[in-house]
Short mmCIF file of C-alpha atoms in Angstrom, two decimals:
data_model
loop_
_atom_site.label_atom_id
_atom_site.label_comp_id
_atom_site.label_asym_id
_atom_site.label_seq_id
_atom_site.Cartn_x
_atom_site.Cartn_y
_atom_site.Cartn_z
CA MET N 1 -85.03 -17.25 -4.55
CA SER N 2 -86.29 -13.97 -3.18
CA LYS N 3 -89.14 -14.42 -0.35
CA THR N 4 -91.74 -12.53 -2.49
CA ASN N 5 -94.62 -14.57 -1.36
CA LYS N 6 -94.18 -14.30 2.32
CA THR N 7 -96.41 -11.99 4.25
CA ASN N 8 -93.41 -10.57 6.31
CA LYS N 9 -94.86 -11.12 9.78
CA THR N 10 -91.34 -10.46 11.04
CA SER N 11 -87.84 -9.56 9.47
CA ARG N 12 -85.99 -12.05 11.65
CA ALA N 13 -85.63 -15.61 10.52
CA SER N 14 -88.05 -18.11 11.80
CA LYS N 15 -87.97 -21.80 12.21
CA THR N 16 -90.91 -24.06 12.26
CA VAL N 17 -90.56 -27.52 13.24
CA ILE N 18 -93.31 -30.38 13.04
CA VAL N 19 -92.56 -33.30 14.94
CA VAL N 20 -95.02 -36.14 14.19
CA VAL N 21 -95.13 -38.91 16.68
CA ASP N 22 -96.22 -41.67 14.26
CA GLY N 23 -99.39 -43.52 15.82
CA PHE N 24 -99.78 -41.13 18.64
CA GLY N 25 -103.50 -40.97 19.44
CA VAL N 26 -105.51 -39.38 22.18
CA GLY N 27 -108.78 -40.99 21.82
CA ALA N 28 -111.30 -42.49 19.38
CA MET N 29 -112.96 -40.42 16.77
CA PRO N 30 -116.77 -40.82 16.75
CA ASP N 31 -116.60 -43.06 13.33
CA ALA N 32 -113.71 -45.22 14.78
CA GLY N 33 -116.33 -48.27 15.46
CA ALA N 34 -117.37 -48.25 11.72
CA LEU N 35 -114.68 -51.20 10.85
CA ARG N 36 -113.98 -52.62 13.97
CA PRO N 37 -116.64 -51.79 16.94
CA GLY N 38 -113.89 -52.43 19.74
CA ASP N 39 -112.01 -49.40 18.14
CA LEU N 40 -114.29 -46.98 19.93
CA ALA N 41 -112.08 -47.73 23.16
CA ALA N 42 -108.85 -46.83 21.40
CA ASP N 43 -106.88 -44.36 23.73
CA THR N 44 -103.31 -44.83 22.49
CA CYS N 45 -102.07 -42.22 24.98
CA GLY N 46 -104.04 -43.14 27.88
CA HIS N 47 -103.58 -47.03 27.55
CA VAL N 48 -99.68 -46.61 27.16
CA LEU N 49 -99.56 -44.20 30.24
CA ASP N 50 -101.54 -46.74 32.26
CA ARG N 51 -99.98 -50.19 31.29
CA CYS N 52 -96.37 -48.54 31.62
CA ARG N 53 -97.06 -47.15 35.09
CA ASP N 54 -97.74 -50.63 35.92
CA ALA N 55 -95.16 -52.35 34.02
CA PHE N 56 -92.47 -49.89 35.20
CA GLY N 57 -93.60 -49.10 38.69
CA ARG N 58 -93.66 -45.43 38.01
CA PRO N 59 -95.24 -42.68 35.72
CA LEU N 60 -93.66 -42.31 32.29
CA ARG N 61 -91.37 -39.53 32.36
CA LEU N 62 -92.83 -36.86 30.12
CA PRO N 63 -92.19 -33.62 31.48
CA VAL N 64 -91.91 -31.76 28.00
CA LEU N 65 -94.84 -33.21 26.56
CA GLY N 66 -96.72 -32.31 29.78
CA ALA N 67 -95.13 -28.63 29.51
CA LEU N 68 -96.24 -28.61 25.91
CA GLY N 69 -99.86 -29.23 27.30
CA LEU N 70 -100.58 -32.87 26.33
CA GLY N 71 -102.42 -32.92 29.85
CA LEU N 72 -104.65 -30.16 28.77
CA VAL N 73 -105.80 -32.18 25.64
CA HIS N 74 -105.83 -35.67 27.37
CA PRO N 75 -106.43 -35.35 31.21
CA HIS N 76 -104.66 -38.13 32.93
CA PRO N 77 -103.11 -38.44 36.41
CA ASP N 78 -99.74 -38.86 35.00
CA LEU N 79 -99.66 -35.74 33.14
CA ALA N 80 -99.44 -32.25 34.09
CA ARG N 81 -102.73 -30.25 34.15
CA ARG N 82 -100.84 -26.66 33.66
CA THR N 83 -97.76 -25.29 32.20
CA GLN N 84 -95.92 -22.15 32.28
CA LEU N 85 -95.01 -22.37 28.73
CA PRO N 86 -96.48 -20.04 25.92
CA VAL N 87 -98.43 -22.88 23.94
CA ALA N 88 -101.57 -23.39 21.93
CA VAL N 89 -102.95 -26.96 22.34
CA GLY N 90 -105.95 -28.64 20.89
CA ARG N 91 -107.04 -32.06 19.20
CA ALA N 92 -107.18 -32.46 15.19
CA ALA N 93 -109.39 -34.90 13.54
CA LEU N 94 -107.68 -36.71 10.90
CA GLY N 95 -109.57 -35.29 7.69
CA TYR N 96 -109.05 -38.34 5.49
CA PRO N 97 -110.54 -42.13 5.61
CA GLY N 98 -109.38 -44.79 7.74
CA ALA N 99 -105.81 -44.33 9.53
CA ASP N 100 -102.92 -44.22 7.56
CA THR N 101 -99.42 -42.78 7.62
CA PHE N 102 -99.17 -41.79 3.89
CA ALA N 103 -102.42 -40.23 3.78
CA GLY N 104 -102.07 -38.64 7.11
CA HIS N 105 -98.96 -37.06 6.57
CA GLN N 106 -100.24 -36.09 2.75
CA THR N 107 -103.03 -34.49 4.44
CA MET N 108 -101.16 -32.74 7.15
CA MET N 109 -99.03 -30.91 4.36
CA GLY N 110 -102.15 -29.62 2.82
CA ALA N 111 -103.64 -32.09 0.64
CA ASP N 112 -107.30 -32.86 0.42
CA PHE N 113 -107.58 -36.86 0.97
CA SER N 114 -111.32 -36.51 2.13
CA ARG N 115 -112.41 -38.30 -1.30
CA VAL N 116 -109.92 -41.07 -1.44
CA THR N 117 -111.78 -44.32 -1.49
CA VAL N 118 -111.27 -47.33 0.74
CA ALA N 119 -111.77 -50.29 -1.28
CA ARG N 120 -111.00 -53.98 -1.72
CA LEU N 121 -109.24 -55.26 -4.94
CA ALA N 122 -112.25 -57.53 -5.50
CA ASP N 123 -114.49 -54.68 -6.14
CA HIS N 124 -112.26 -53.34 -8.95
CA LEU N 125 -110.96 -56.70 -10.51
CA ASP N 126 -112.30 -55.88 -13.73
CA GLU N 127 -110.80 -52.20 -14.40
CA VAL N 128 -107.46 -53.21 -13.01
CA THR N 129 -107.29 -56.43 -15.13
CA ARG N 130 -108.31 -54.40 -18.31
CA ALA N 131 -105.66 -51.83 -17.64
CA LEU N 132 -102.66 -54.43 -17.16
CA THR N 133 -104.00 -56.30 -20.15
CA ASP N 134 -103.95 -53.02 -22.30
CA ALA N 135 -100.47 -52.58 -21.07
CA GLY N 136 -99.43 -55.72 -22.61
CA HIS N 137 -99.33 -58.15 -19.48
CA ARG N 138 -100.62 -61.49 -19.02
CA VAL N 139 -103.29 -61.53 -16.13
CA GLU N 140 -105.20 -64.43 -14.32
CA LEU N 141 -106.68 -65.05 -10.97
CA LEU N 142 -104.97 -66.98 -8.26
CA GLU N 143 -107.02 -70.17 -8.09
CA GLY N 144 -110.35 -68.23 -8.56
CA LYS N 145 -109.34 -65.84 -5.60
CA PRO N 146 -109.74 -62.03 -6.27
CA LEU N 147 -105.95 -61.85 -6.49
CA LEU N 148 -104.25 -61.27 -9.75
CA VAL N 149 -101.09 -62.87 -11.07
CA VAL N 150 -99.25 -60.90 -13.52
CA ASP N 151 -96.81 -62.20 -16.13
CA GLY N 152 -96.82 -65.42 -13.83
CA ALA N 153 -94.50 -63.66 -11.28
CA VAL N 154 -96.35 -60.46 -9.61
CA LEU N 155 -99.07 -60.73 -7.29
CA VAL N 156 -101.48 -57.54 -7.19
CA HIS N 157 -103.34 -58.05 -3.85
CA ASP N 158 -105.15 -56.25 -0.98
CA ASN N 159 -102.38 -54.80 1.80
CA LEU N 160 -102.84 -56.89 4.71
CA GLU N 161 -100.49 -54.70 6.93
CA ALA N 162 -102.89 -51.91 6.83
CA ASP N 163 -106.67 -51.56 7.68
CA PRO N 164 -108.48 -53.34 4.81
CA GLY N 165 -109.06 -51.39 1.81
CA ILE N 166 -106.33 -48.65 2.43
CA ASN N 167 -103.78 -49.94 0.38
CA TRP N 168 -103.07 -52.24 -2.37
CA ASN N 169 -99.69 -54.08 -3.16
CA ALA N 170 -97.85 -55.48 -6.23
CA SER N 171 -95.30 -58.04 -4.91
CA GLY N 172 -92.88 -60.11 -6.45
CA ARG N 173 -89.69 -62.01 -6.06
CA VAL N 174 -86.87 -59.95 -7.58
CA ASP N 175 -85.20 -63.15 -8.83
CA ASP N 176 -88.08 -63.91 -10.94
CA LEU N 177 -88.76 -60.36 -12.61
CA GLY N 178 -86.59 -57.59 -10.82
CA PHE N 179 -87.71 -54.82 -9.07
CA ASP N 180 -88.27 -52.65 -12.15
CA GLY N 181 -90.67 -55.23 -13.47
CA ILE N 182 -92.59 -55.19 -10.33
CA LEU N 183 -92.61 -51.46 -10.38
CA ALA N 184 -93.90 -51.15 -13.71
CA VAL N 185 -96.79 -53.42 -12.85
CA ALA N 186 -97.58 -51.38 -9.73
CA ARG N 187 -97.43 -47.90 -11.75
CA THR N 188 -100.11 -49.53 -14.10
CA VAL N 189 -102.36 -50.35 -11.15
CA ARG N 190 -101.96 -46.96 -9.69
CA ALA N 191 -103.27 -45.45 -12.76
CA VAL N 192 -106.85 -46.91 -12.07
CA ALA N 193 -106.63 -47.58 -8.38
CA PRO N 194 -108.95 -45.52 -6.09
CA VAL N 195 -107.12 -45.90 -2.92
CA ALA N 196 -104.45 -43.79 -1.21
CA ARG N 197 -101.36 -46.20 -2.02
CA VAL N 198 -100.19 -48.91 -4.38
CA ILE N 199 -96.93 -50.32 -2.90
CA ALA N 200 -94.44 -52.04 -5.20
CA VAL N 201 -92.68 -54.53 -3.06
CA GLY N 202 -89.88 -56.89 -4.19
CA GLY N 203 -87.52 -59.02 -2.19
CA HIS N 204 -86.18 -62.54 -1.67
CA ALA N 205 -88.68 -64.91 -0.73
CA ASP N 206 -88.42 -68.36 1.16
CA GLY N 207 -90.59 -69.81 -1.58
CA PRO N 208 -93.16 -69.26 -4.35
CA LEU N 209 -95.22 -66.36 -3.25
CA PRO N 210 -98.78 -68.17 -3.64
CA GLY N 211 -97.80 -70.16 -0.58
CA PHE N 212 -97.94 -67.23 1.37
CA VAL N 213 -101.45 -65.85 0.42
CA ARG N 214 -104.03 -65.65 3.34
CA ASP N 215 -107.24 -63.93 4.10
CA GLY N 216 -107.27 -60.84 5.80
CA ASP N 217 -109.82 -58.67 7.59
CA GLY N 218 -112.78 -57.11 6.02
CA GLY N 219 -113.09 -59.77 3.05
CA THR N 220 -109.44 -59.12 1.91
CA ILE N 221 -106.93 -61.36 0.35
CA GLY N 222 -103.36 -60.82 0.01
CA LEU N 223 -99.71 -61.57 0.58
CA ASP N 224 -98.65 -62.02 4.11
CA THR N 225 -95.33 -60.32 3.48
CA PRO N 226 -93.76 -60.80 6.79
CA ALA N 227 -93.99 -64.55 6.23
CA THR N 228 -92.55 -64.52 2.86
CA GLY N 229 -89.12 -63.57 4.18
CA PHE N 230 -88.94 -60.45 2.49
CA TYR N 231 -88.09 -58.59 5.49
CA ARG N 232 -85.59 -60.79 6.81
CA ASN N 233 -83.83 -62.03 3.72
CA GLY N 234 -82.04 -59.08 2.67
CA GLY N 235 -82.59 -56.91 -0.70
CA LEU N 236 -85.94 -55.63 0.13
CA GLN N 237 -87.05 -52.78 -2.27
CA VAL N 238 -90.34 -50.87 -1.84
CA GLN N 239 -91.97 -47.79 -3.50
CA HIS N 240 -94.87 -46.28 -2.63
CA LEU N 241 -97.09 -44.88 -5.19
CA GLY N 242 -99.69 -42.34 -3.82
CA ALA N 243 -102.95 -40.99 -5.26
CA GLU N 244 -102.37 -38.11 -7.61
CA LEU N 245 -101.53 -35.01 -5.73
CA ASP N 246 -100.64 -31.70 -6.52
CA HIS N 247 -97.42 -31.24 -4.67
CA THR N 248 -96.76 -27.56 -5.48
CA ARG N 249 -99.91 -27.18 -3.17
CA GLN N 250 -98.48 -28.63 -0.17
CA LEU N 251 -96.46 -27.07 2.80
CA PRO N 252 -92.85 -28.23 1.78
CA ASP N 253 -93.04 -26.97 -1.83
CA LEU N 254 -95.00 -23.63 -0.82
CA ALA N 255 -92.05 -22.91 1.77
CA ALA N 256 -89.19 -24.22 -0.59
CA ARG N 257 -90.67 -21.78 -3.44
CA ALA N 258 -90.62 -18.82 -0.87
CA GLY N 259 -86.75 -19.69 -0.07
CA VAL N 260 -87.26 -21.10 2.97
CA PRO N 261 -85.07 -24.42 3.47
CA VAL N 262 -86.88 -27.66 3.86
CA THR N 263 -85.69 -30.46 5.76
CA LEU N 264 -87.51 -33.92 5.83
CA VAL N 265 -86.63 -36.42 8.52
CA GLY N 266 -87.20 -39.96 9.05
CA LYS N 267 -90.42 -41.46 7.09
CA ALA N 268 -91.40 -38.00 6.22
CA ALA N 269 -88.24 -38.16 3.97
CA ASP N 270 -89.83 -41.44 2.45
CA ILE N 271 -93.22 -40.17 1.55
CA LEU N 272 -93.44 -36.37 1.25
CA ALA N 273 -92.43 -34.82 -2.21
CA CYS N 274 -90.34 -31.64 -2.56
CA GLU N 275 -87.35 -31.56 -5.19
CA ALA N 276 -85.57 -28.91 -3.17
CA ALA N 277 -85.76 -30.59 0.33
CA VAL N 278 -82.82 -32.00 2.07
CA ARG N 279 -83.73 -35.71 3.06
CA ARG N 280 -82.86 -37.59 6.09
CA PRO N 281 -84.48 -40.82 6.13
CA ALA N 282 -84.15 -42.61 9.31
CA VAL N 283 -86.21 -45.19 11.34
CA ASP N 284 -83.97 -45.20 14.74
CA THR N 285 -85.52 -42.59 17.05
CA ALA N 286 -82.15 -41.17 18.20
CA GLU N 287 -81.14 -40.82 14.66
CA VAL N 288 -84.26 -38.88 13.84
CA LEU N 289 -84.15 -36.48 16.82
CA ALA N 290 -80.26 -35.94 15.93
CA HIS N 291 -81.25 -34.90 12.21
CA THR N 292 -83.98 -32.80 13.36
CA LEU N 293 -81.70 -30.92 15.91
CA GLU N 294 -79.12 -30.85 13.23
CA ALA N 295 -81.63 -29.06 10.73
CA VAL N 296 -82.52 -26.50 13.38
CA ARG N 297 -79.23 -25.34 14.35
CA THR N 298 -78.70 -24.11 11.02
CA ASP N 299 -78.82 -20.15 10.40
CA GLY N 300 -81.68 -18.83 8.54
CA ASP N 301 -85.60 -19.87 7.92
CA ALA N 302 -86.28 -23.39 8.15
CA LEU N 303 -88.97 -25.91 7.85
CA VAL N 304 -88.29 -29.30 9.31
CA VAL N 305 -90.84 -31.93 9.08
CA ALA N 306 -89.86 -34.88 11.15
CA ASN N 307 -91.49 -38.44 11.63
CA VAL N 308 -90.86 -40.58 14.58
CA GLN N 309 -91.48 -43.91 13.37
CA GLU N 310 -90.61 -46.37 16.07
CA SER N 311 -93.95 -45.28 18.20
CA ASP N 312 -95.89 -46.84 15.20
CA LEU N 313 -93.92 -49.92 15.05
CA ALA N 314 -94.21 -50.62 18.80
CA GLY N 315 -98.06 -50.37 18.14
CA HIS N 316 -98.06 -52.62 15.37
CA GLN N 317 -96.04 -55.11 17.83
CA GLN N 318 -98.52 -54.49 20.60
CA ASP N 319 -95.49 -53.70 22.51
CA VAL N 320 -96.73 -51.16 25.14
CA GLU N 321 -93.50 -51.10 26.98
CA ARG N 322 -91.58 -50.27 23.86
CA TYR N 323 -93.86 -47.51 23.00
CA GLY N 324 -93.42 -45.96 26.33
CA ARG N 325 -89.76 -45.92 26.25
CA ILE N 326 -89.99 -44.30 22.74
CA LEU N 327 -92.25 -41.73 24.16
CA GLU N 328 -89.41 -40.90 26.95
CA GLN N 329 -87.11 -40.65 24.29
CA VAL N 330 -89.21 -38.40 22.24
CA ASP N 331 -89.80 -36.36 25.19
CA ALA N 332 -85.77 -35.69 25.81
CA GLY N 333 -85.47 -34.77 22.27
CA LEU N 334 -88.26 -32.07 22.48
CA ALA N 335 -86.43 -30.60 25.58
CA ALA N 336 -83.31 -30.14 23.06
CA LEU N 337 -85.56 -28.76 20.53
CA LEU N 338 -87.08 -26.27 22.88
CA SER N 339 -83.62 -24.98 24.01
CA LEU N 340 -82.93 -23.70 20.22
CA LEU N 341 -86.67 -22.52 19.42
CA THR N 342 -86.51 -19.30 21.57
CA GLU N 343 -87.56 -16.38 19.35
CA PRO N 344 -90.86 -14.84 18.76
CA GLY N 345 -91.27 -16.15 15.16
CA ASP N 346 -90.20 -19.78 16.05
CA ARG N 347 -92.64 -22.61 16.23
CA LEU N 348 -92.36 -26.22 17.40
CA ILE N 349 -95.78 -28.25 16.65
CA VAL N 350 -96.07 -31.74 18.07
CA THR N 351 -98.87 -34.03 16.55
CA GLY N 352 -99.53 -37.48 15.33
CA ASP N 353 -100.94 -38.95 11.98
CA HIS N 354 -103.21 -41.27 13.50
CA GLY N 355 -103.70 -43.70 16.53
CA ASN N 356 -101.84 -47.15 16.90
CA ASP N 357 -103.39 -48.25 20.45
CA PRO N 358 -100.85 -51.09 21.38
CA THR N 359 -103.54 -52.45 23.73
CA ILE N 360 -106.35 -52.71 21.68
CA GLY N 361 -106.12 -56.22 20.48
CA HIS N 362 -104.94 -55.98 17.05
CA ALA N 363 -102.03 -54.80 15.12
CA PHE N 364 -103.75 -52.21 12.73
CA HIS N 365 -103.85 -48.54 12.97
CA THR N 366 -106.65 -46.87 14.95
CA ARG N 367 -108.85 -44.11 14.10
CA GLU N 368 -108.08 -41.44 17.05
CA TYR N 369 -107.98 -37.52 17.46
CA VAL N 370 -104.32 -36.55 17.48
CA PRO N 371 -102.72 -34.11 19.75
CA VAL N 372 -101.80 -30.57 18.36
CA LEU N 373 -99.27 -29.01 20.79
CA ILE N 374 -97.99 -25.59 19.59
CA HIS N 375 -94.84 -24.01 21.37
CA ARG N 376 -94.93 -20.03 20.81
CA PRO N 377 -92.13 -18.37 22.24
CA GLY N 378 -92.99 -14.89 23.33
CA ALA N 379 -96.68 -15.15 23.30
CA ALA N 380 -98.59 -14.63 26.11
CA GLY N 381 -100.03 -17.67 28.27
CA VAL N 382 -101.78 -20.82 27.23
CA GLU N 383 -104.51 -20.97 24.66
CA LEU N 384 -106.83 -23.78 24.44
CA LEU N 385 -107.98 -24.45 20.94
CA PRO N 386 -111.08 -25.91 19.32
CA ASP N 387 -110.81 -29.23 17.65
CA ALA N 388 -109.18 -28.98 14.04
CA ALA N 389 -111.42 -30.32 11.21
CA SER N 390 -108.49 -31.83 9.74
CA LEU N 391 -104.67 -32.37 10.00
CA ALA N 392 -104.45 -30.05 7.00
CA ASP N 393 -105.08 -27.37 9.46
CA VAL N 394 -101.82 -28.28 11.03
CA GLY N 395 -99.87 -27.54 7.78
CA ALA N 396 -101.95 -24.34 7.34
CA THR N 397 -100.97 -23.28 10.79
CA ALA N 398 -97.28 -23.95 10.00
CA ALA N 399 -97.43 -22.05 6.72
CA ALA N 400 -98.76 -18.97 8.62
CA ALA N 401 -95.97 -19.05 11.32
CA LEU N 402 -93.37 -19.05 8.51
CA GLY N 403 -95.14 -15.94 6.90
CA LEU N 404 -96.62 -17.95 4.10
CA ASP N 405 -100.03 -17.45 2.80
CA PRO N 406 -101.95 -20.66 3.77
CA THR N 407 -104.33 -20.29 0.95
CA GLY N 408 -101.53 -21.53 -1.33
CA LEU N 409 -102.20 -25.06 0.14
CA ALA N 410 -105.03 -27.05 -1.45
CA ASN N 411 -106.59 -27.53 1.99
CA GLY N 412 -106.40 -26.44 5.41
CA THR N 413 -107.45 -23.56 7.52
CA GLU N 414 -104.85 -21.82 10.06
CA ILE N 415 -105.90 -22.89 13.53
CA ARG N 416 -107.15 -19.83 15.58
CA GLY N 417 -105.05 -18.30 17.96
CA SER N 418 -101.99 -20.53 17.15
CA SER N 419 -99.66 -18.03 15.38
CA ALA N 420 -99.98 -15.24 17.72
CA ARG N 421 -96.68 -13.37 18.39
CA ALA N 422 -95.39 -11.34 21.06
CA ALA N 423 -96.22 -7.58 20.76
#
């Protein structure tokens, strides 16, 4: 396909790489205490640096993140306060409710998630029950609780592994119904659900699912999925059904239609839509970085969106030392990327999708600003950027770097100064 909708900033092929360090926040947003007042103290970056210095007896070794300007965004004694690299650095507000990986990535790619509702299933039981009944299912409450049992086999419930009201699940034992049956229930729920995600989950459990139901935070009730054995018994099947989006107005599709090859790496391969994209799903950080480097080494234009998931997993596990080791591993991978992204049209953007402070005292995401560190080969000096209103501004900035028109996205504004090129 010819690149007729490129703005032709440069005739040379250019590569834009977005590395999302999942759960990497740089301080609480002003509304972070709305759900949990203690979250106003959230600071994933700062607290990991502090605790790892104590645990390791040395500062974390993050020379590349320092050179990319992390210390300018988050002043900390273990981070350099100046850099010789040509970078534009700032922070971004999330631009969507709550703190969620799916909503974060959809927003970053240009979707408008600002109107997605945070809601408990209990507040929408009537419409969900009606939709399932109209679809021919048998529906009942579980022992009078605000949790639905569908066809005697599938539980429709609040997701207890994310912030209250962010996601709902449809969970079942594949031995009882099969995953296709669980997925059919989830799709019916998705059609009426106001939340960002409805997640179909199937697997092999240690017993009947009602025995693993428990109360969650914020008045939620749901299945304790880790306790069921789904994660350890093999055969786990999961499908994320997101809120309705126009994926043609997101960055991967915009780039692909312009003839720019798109590669989605790590969790980005699981949750972003683009039929033309090469997908490299992976959880292991070394594998994510290897796939990213492989995509950058190809000839011609390229858009690569990579998600480092293990940082988020460390946050959920409240494992500060693991989080610190993952950051050091990411830093080494960024060094290799910088060695390949050397031409004036290239861009490396390092950011996050939310916070996940492993010291905060709970296993949920934290609502924090995220860093926006943009390497601009050939540009002059360092530019400090104003706070971006939304992660969508990151996607718009990447579009502009590729010579695409950011107004082709549903949401987002190019960050001022971030796409400046050498004269």
